[in-house]
Short mmCIF file of C-alpha atoms and ligand atoms in Angstrom, two decimals:
data_model
loop_
_atom_site.label_atom_id
_atom_site.label_comp_id
_atom_site.label_asym_id
_atom_site.label_seq_id
_atom_site.Cartn_x
_atom_site.Cartn_y
_atom_site.Cartn_z
CA UNK K 12 45.20 142.91 171.19
CA UNK K 13 47.50 145.37 169.43
CA UNK K 14 46.53 147.96 166.82
CA UNK K 15 49.00 148.91 164.12
CA UNK K 16 48.68 151.40 161.28
CA UNK K 17 50.81 151.43 158.16
CA UNK K 18 50.73 154.92 156.70
CA UNK K 19 51.96 154.43 153.14
CA UNK K 20 52.18 156.52 149.99
CA UNK K 21 49.10 154.95 148.39
CA UNK K 22 47.14 153.41 151.27
CA UNK K 23 46.62 153.64 155.01
CA UNK K 24 46.15 150.18 156.44
CA UNK K 25 45.03 149.37 160.00
CA UNK K 26 45.12 145.92 161.59
CA UNK K 27 44.59 144.37 165.00
CA UNK K 28 46.78 141.45 166.08
CA UNK K 29 45.96 138.98 168.79
CA UNK K 30 48.65 137.73 171.18
CA UNK K 31 49.68 135.00 168.71
CA UNK K 32 50.42 137.65 166.08
CA UNK K 33 47.38 136.69 163.95
CA UNK K 34 45.57 139.50 162.20
CA UNK K 35 42.01 139.43 163.54
CA UNK K 36 40.74 142.70 162.05
CA UNK K 37 41.93 144.73 159.06
CA UNK K 38 40.81 147.72 157.04
CA UNK K 39 42.40 150.13 154.59
CA UNK K 40 41.73 153.33 152.73
CA UNK K 41 43.49 155.52 150.18
CA UNK K 42 46.12 157.99 151.40
CA UNK K 43 45.44 161.64 150.71
CA UNK K 44 48.31 162.89 148.57
CA UNK K 45 47.65 166.55 149.23
CA UNK K 46 46.27 167.18 152.69
CA UNK K 47 47.79 166.52 156.11
CA UNK K 48 44.40 167.08 157.78
CA UNK K 49 42.85 164.43 155.52
CA UNK K 50 45.51 161.95 156.66
CA UNK K 51 44.68 162.64 160.31
CA UNK K 52 40.98 162.26 159.48
CA UNK K 53 41.63 159.01 157.59
CA UNK K 54 43.57 157.47 160.48
CA UNK K 55 40.89 158.64 162.93
CA UNK K 56 38.19 156.97 160.84
CA UNK K 57 40.09 153.65 160.73
CA UNK K 58 40.74 153.71 164.49
CA UNK K 59 37.08 154.55 165.21
CA UNK K 60 36.02 151.56 163.09
CA UNK K 61 38.54 149.30 164.83
CA UNK K 62 37.28 150.37 168.24
CA UNK K 63 33.63 149.90 167.26
CA UNK K 64 34.16 146.51 165.58
CA UNK K 65 36.42 144.92 168.22
CA UNK K 66 36.16 146.96 171.43
CA UNK K 67 39.89 147.75 171.18
CA UNK K 68 40.92 150.44 173.69
CA UNK K 69 44.74 150.36 173.84
CA UNK K 70 47.60 152.47 172.49
CA UNK K 71 48.43 152.57 168.78
CA UNK K 72 51.62 151.98 166.79
CA UNK K 73 52.13 153.73 163.47
CA UNK K 74 54.64 153.11 160.70
CA UNK K 75 55.36 156.00 158.34
CA UNK K 76 57.57 156.62 155.30
CA UNK K 77 59.91 158.99 157.13
CA UNK K 78 61.45 159.51 160.55
CA UNK K 79 60.81 161.60 163.64
CA UNK K 80 63.22 164.27 164.86
CA UNK K 81 64.39 163.60 168.42
CA UNK K 82 64.61 167.35 169.12
CA UNK K 83 60.99 168.39 168.59
CA UNK K 84 59.06 165.32 167.44
CA UNK K 85 58.39 166.56 163.91
CA UNK K 86 58.57 164.32 160.85
CA UNK K 87 61.45 164.53 158.39
CA UNK K 88 62.43 162.85 155.13
CA UNK K 89 58.91 161.56 154.41
CA UNK K 90 58.13 160.67 150.82
CA UNK K 91 54.57 161.79 151.66
CA UNK K 92 55.93 165.31 151.75
CA UNK K 93 53.02 167.00 153.56
CA UNK K 94 53.91 164.96 156.66
CA UNK K 95 57.27 166.74 156.88
CA UNK K 96 57.75 169.27 159.69
CA UNK K 97 54.42 168.27 161.28
CA UNK K 98 54.08 166.83 164.78
CA UNK K 99 52.15 163.72 163.78
CA UNK K 100 52.41 162.07 167.18
CA UNK K 101 50.89 165.01 169.09
CA UNK K 102 48.21 165.58 166.47
CA UNK K 103 47.15 161.91 166.52
CA UNK K 104 47.31 161.75 170.29
CA UNK K 105 44.89 164.65 170.41
CA UNK K 106 42.60 163.25 167.72
CA UNK K 107 42.52 159.69 169.10
CA UNK K 108 42.93 160.34 172.83
CA UNK K 109 45.43 157.51 173.32
CA UNK K 110 49.19 156.92 173.42
CA UNK K 111 50.94 156.73 170.05
CA UNK K 112 54.30 155.31 168.99
CA UNK K 113 55.70 156.24 165.58
CA UNK K 114 58.41 154.39 163.72
CA UNK K 115 59.90 154.40 160.24
CA UNK K 116 58.21 151.85 157.94
CA UNK K 117 61.44 149.94 157.20
CA UNK K 118 61.94 149.55 160.96
CA UNK K 119 58.35 148.27 161.26
CA UNK K 120 59.02 145.69 158.53
CA UNK K 121 62.17 144.56 160.34
CA UNK K 122 60.39 144.46 163.70
CA UNK K 123 57.61 142.26 162.31
CA UNK K 124 60.15 139.81 160.87
CA UNK K 125 62.27 139.92 164.05
CA UNK K 126 59.42 139.26 166.50
CA UNK K 127 57.66 136.35 164.81
CA UNK K 128 58.92 136.12 161.23
CA UNK K 129 62.10 135.02 159.46
CA UNK K 130 64.31 136.51 162.21
CA UNK K 131 62.38 135.10 165.16
CA UNK K 132 64.69 134.30 168.09
CA UNK K 133 67.64 136.30 166.66
CA UNK K 134 69.27 139.10 168.65
CA UNK K 135 70.30 141.35 165.75
CA UNK K 136 68.11 141.48 162.64
CA UNK K 137 68.66 143.70 159.61
CA UNK K 138 65.75 144.30 157.22
CA UNK K 139 66.79 145.28 153.69
CA UNK K 140 63.89 146.41 151.54
CA UNK K 141 64.33 146.28 147.78
CA UNK K 142 61.24 147.87 146.27
CA UNK K 143 60.84 151.08 144.30
CA UNK K 144 63.77 152.30 146.42
CA UNK K 145 66.09 150.66 148.94
CA UNK K 146 65.35 151.02 152.66
CA UNK K 147 66.74 149.37 155.74
CA UNK K 148 66.02 148.86 159.41
CA UNK K 149 67.76 147.40 162.44
CA UNK K 150 66.11 145.53 165.34
CA UNK K 151 68.18 144.50 168.36
CA UNK K 152 66.67 142.21 171.01
CA UNK K 153 63.14 142.91 169.75
CA UNK K 154 63.49 146.71 169.72
CA UNK K 155 63.86 148.89 166.62
CA UNK K 156 67.00 151.06 166.59
CA UNK K 157 65.86 154.50 165.45
CA UNK K 158 69.14 156.37 165.85
CA UNK K 159 69.81 159.89 167.08
CA UNK K 160 69.08 161.31 163.62
CA UNK K 161 66.25 158.87 162.90
CA UNK K 162 68.11 157.22 160.01
CA UNK K 163 69.67 154.05 161.47
CA UNK K 164 69.77 151.34 158.80
CA UNK K 165 69.26 153.68 155.82
CA UNK K 166 71.91 151.91 153.82
CA UNK K 167 70.26 152.85 150.50
CA UNK K 168 71.83 156.31 150.56
CA UNK K 169 75.37 155.17 151.16
CA UNK K 170 77.56 154.90 148.07
CA UNK K 171 77.80 151.47 146.46
CA UNK K 172 80.87 149.77 147.97
CA UNK K 173 83.78 148.47 145.85
CA UNK K 174 82.56 150.31 142.73
CA UNK K 175 83.91 149.46 139.31
CA UNK K 176 84.63 152.14 136.70
CA UNK K 177 81.27 152.40 134.94
CA UNK K 178 79.42 152.51 138.25
CA UNK K 179 80.74 156.02 138.92
CA UNK K 180 78.58 157.50 136.17
CA UNK K 181 74.85 158.15 135.65
CA UNK K 182 73.68 157.24 139.12
CA UNK K 183 72.23 160.50 140.41
CA UNK K 184 69.85 159.89 143.32
CA UNK K 185 66.70 161.83 144.20
CA UNK K 186 68.30 162.55 147.62
CA UNK K 187 70.80 164.93 145.98
CA UNK K 188 73.83 162.65 146.10
CA UNK K 189 75.24 160.51 143.37
CA UNK K 190 76.15 156.82 143.39
CA UNK K 191 73.67 155.85 146.14
CA UNK K 192 73.08 152.10 146.63
CA UNK K 193 69.36 152.71 145.93
CA UNK K 194 70.23 153.57 142.33
CA UNK K 195 71.79 150.09 141.93
CA UNK K 196 69.79 147.50 143.87
CA UNK K 197 66.13 148.64 143.80
CA UNK K 198 63.40 147.44 141.43
CA UNK K 199 63.65 150.82 139.73
CA UNK K 200 67.40 150.33 139.25
CA UNK K 201 66.93 146.90 137.64
CA UNK K 202 64.37 148.31 135.20
CA UNK K 203 66.72 151.19 134.35
CA UNK K 204 69.64 148.83 133.79
CA UNK K 205 67.51 146.74 131.40
CA UNK K 206 66.32 149.89 129.62
CA UNK K 207 69.87 151.22 129.24
CA UNK K 208 70.91 147.98 127.53
CA UNK K 209 67.84 147.27 125.38
CA UNK K 210 65.76 150.47 125.09
CA UNK K 211 62.78 148.51 126.49
CA UNK K 212 61.08 150.11 129.46
CA UNK K 213 59.44 147.26 131.39
CA UNK K 214 58.72 146.56 135.05
CA UNK K 215 61.13 144.44 137.04
CA UNK K 216 58.64 141.54 137.47
CA UNK K 217 58.45 141.19 133.67
CA UNK K 218 62.26 141.23 133.38
CA UNK K 219 62.43 138.51 136.05
CA UNK K 220 59.85 136.44 134.15
CA UNK K 221 62.12 136.33 131.05
CA UNK K 222 65.25 135.34 132.88
CA UNK K 223 65.48 131.87 131.30
CA UNK K 224 64.98 133.04 127.73
CA UNK K 225 66.55 136.50 127.63
CA UNK K 226 70.31 136.81 128.10
CA UNK K 227 70.11 140.53 128.90
CA UNK K 228 67.54 139.86 131.64
CA UNK K 229 69.82 137.19 133.05
CA UNK K 230 72.81 139.52 132.96
CA UNK K 231 70.88 142.33 134.64
CA UNK K 232 70.09 140.04 137.57
CA UNK K 233 73.66 138.72 137.76
CA UNK K 234 74.86 142.30 138.09
CA UNK K 235 72.16 143.00 140.68
CA UNK K 236 73.33 140.00 142.72
CA UNK K 237 76.92 141.20 142.65
CA UNK K 238 75.88 144.67 143.83
CA UNK K 239 73.60 143.22 146.48
CA UNK K 240 76.47 141.06 147.78
CA UNK K 241 78.70 144.14 148.10
CA UNK K 242 75.95 145.97 149.99
CA UNK K 243 75.29 143.02 152.30
CA UNK K 244 79.02 142.58 152.97
CA UNK K 245 79.15 146.20 154.12
CA UNK K 246 76.14 145.64 156.41
CA UNK K 247 77.78 142.55 157.91
CA UNK K 248 81.07 144.42 158.43
CA UNK K 249 79.17 147.22 160.20
CA UNK K 250 76.64 145.53 162.48
CA UNK K 251 77.21 141.81 161.95
CA UNK K 252 73.55 140.72 162.16
CA UNK K 253 72.44 137.13 162.71
CA UNK K 254 69.88 137.49 159.95
CA UNK K 255 69.31 139.79 157.00
CA UNK K 256 65.68 139.60 155.85
CA UNK K 257 64.93 140.95 152.39
CA UNK K 258 61.68 142.84 151.78
CA UNK K 259 59.96 144.59 148.89
CA UNK K 260 59.20 143.23 145.41
CA UNK K 261 62.69 141.83 144.70
CA UNK K 262 62.55 139.70 147.87
CA UNK K 263 60.31 137.24 145.96
CA UNK K 264 63.20 136.20 143.71
CA UNK K 265 64.47 132.82 144.92
CA UNK K 266 67.75 133.13 143.01
CA UNK K 267 68.95 135.97 145.28
CA UNK K 268 69.08 133.62 148.29
CA UNK K 269 71.07 131.06 146.29
CA UNK K 270 73.43 133.34 144.38
CA UNK K 271 74.31 136.11 146.84
CA UNK K 272 75.67 134.22 149.91
CA UNK K 273 78.50 132.46 147.96
CA UNK K 274 79.82 135.90 146.95
CA UNK K 275 80.18 137.08 150.56
CA UNK K 276 83.39 135.36 151.77
CA UNK K 277 85.46 137.35 149.24
CA UNK K 278 84.09 140.61 150.67
CA UNK K 279 83.35 140.20 154.38
CA UNK K 280 86.18 140.77 156.84
CA UNK K 281 85.67 137.46 158.68
CA UNK K 282 86.15 134.37 156.55
CA UNK K 283 83.41 132.34 158.20
CA UNK K 284 80.03 133.94 157.79
CA UNK K 285 77.14 132.76 159.93
CA UNK K 286 74.73 135.51 158.82
CA UNK K 287 71.65 134.10 157.07
CA UNK K 288 69.98 135.82 154.11
CA UNK K 289 66.26 135.03 154.33
CA UNK K 290 62.95 135.63 152.61
CA UNK K 291 60.35 137.55 154.62
CA UNK K 292 57.54 135.52 156.18
CA UNK K 293 54.85 138.14 156.42
CA UNK K 294 55.05 139.79 153.00
CA UNK K 295 52.77 142.76 152.48
CA UNK K 296 51.39 142.77 156.03
CA UNK K 297 54.81 143.33 157.65
CA UNK K 298 54.36 147.12 157.85
CA UNK K 299 51.10 147.01 159.73
CA UNK K 300 52.22 144.06 161.89
CA UNK K 301 55.46 145.81 162.86
CA UNK K 302 53.51 148.96 163.77
CA UNK K 303 51.31 146.86 166.08
CA UNK K 304 54.42 145.28 167.67
CA UNK K 305 55.67 148.77 168.66
CA UNK K 306 53.65 148.04 171.80
CA UNK K 307 55.17 144.67 172.75
CA UNK K 308 53.80 144.61 176.29
CA UNK K 309 50.17 145.40 175.57
ZN1 ZN T 16 70.46 158.83 147.67
#
């Protein structure tokens, strides 16, 4: 058995996988938005329940919305800001009396898809998450690549490649830079694009639902696909993965898998492109599954 915990902005989810990768136990609770100690207490409660219900006694993998500094083990860049500059691994190790592995949540998503999901059997897998923001993770031979700065795969905060004139303006990113990919190919970006053209502020799922009857909705997605192709071409030119698995809300859109690959030969340096663009297999449970797979040998 393996125990994984997905520490997210709204919920903390814990799950136990058996050796086949099936979830055999699962529980969740709300994430405290204000208190670090409450997060430690919440995780402790979930682990105590898991141990009582299943007899689990092994180490624990945890996915979090941030990364860990190599130098001193503290968390950085977490959207749950009270995690930042805290030594989560040591604090949990003390609270739970077991070994802990921490990994960025995008890396956990990619790991789950690489081990027994859409990228199963592939040596180099890139996970590209298109949700509220745009995250990314790299898994090579079944191991997540964290990077010396803890940001490997964070393609969302690179500038959009091959920009056209009007893409230079009005794309300030929360990270402090301007023109970040996240401001073009996330769910938030699609909603903003639709709002800029129509004045209607509606969620991306509703825009997708009108695609056959609303020309602006159709255009917004055509532009998204062009920007996504440019981003994916840059990823292929950099690490040349066998598979790119999409995650997040936009990954449910079938048209992306049909419309984006034909745009790649114009952009990618090699003219024959073997890289597959695939839908995720594990959906919402990828975070917690990937956290559990941080202990592959248990
Ligand atoms: Zn940014």
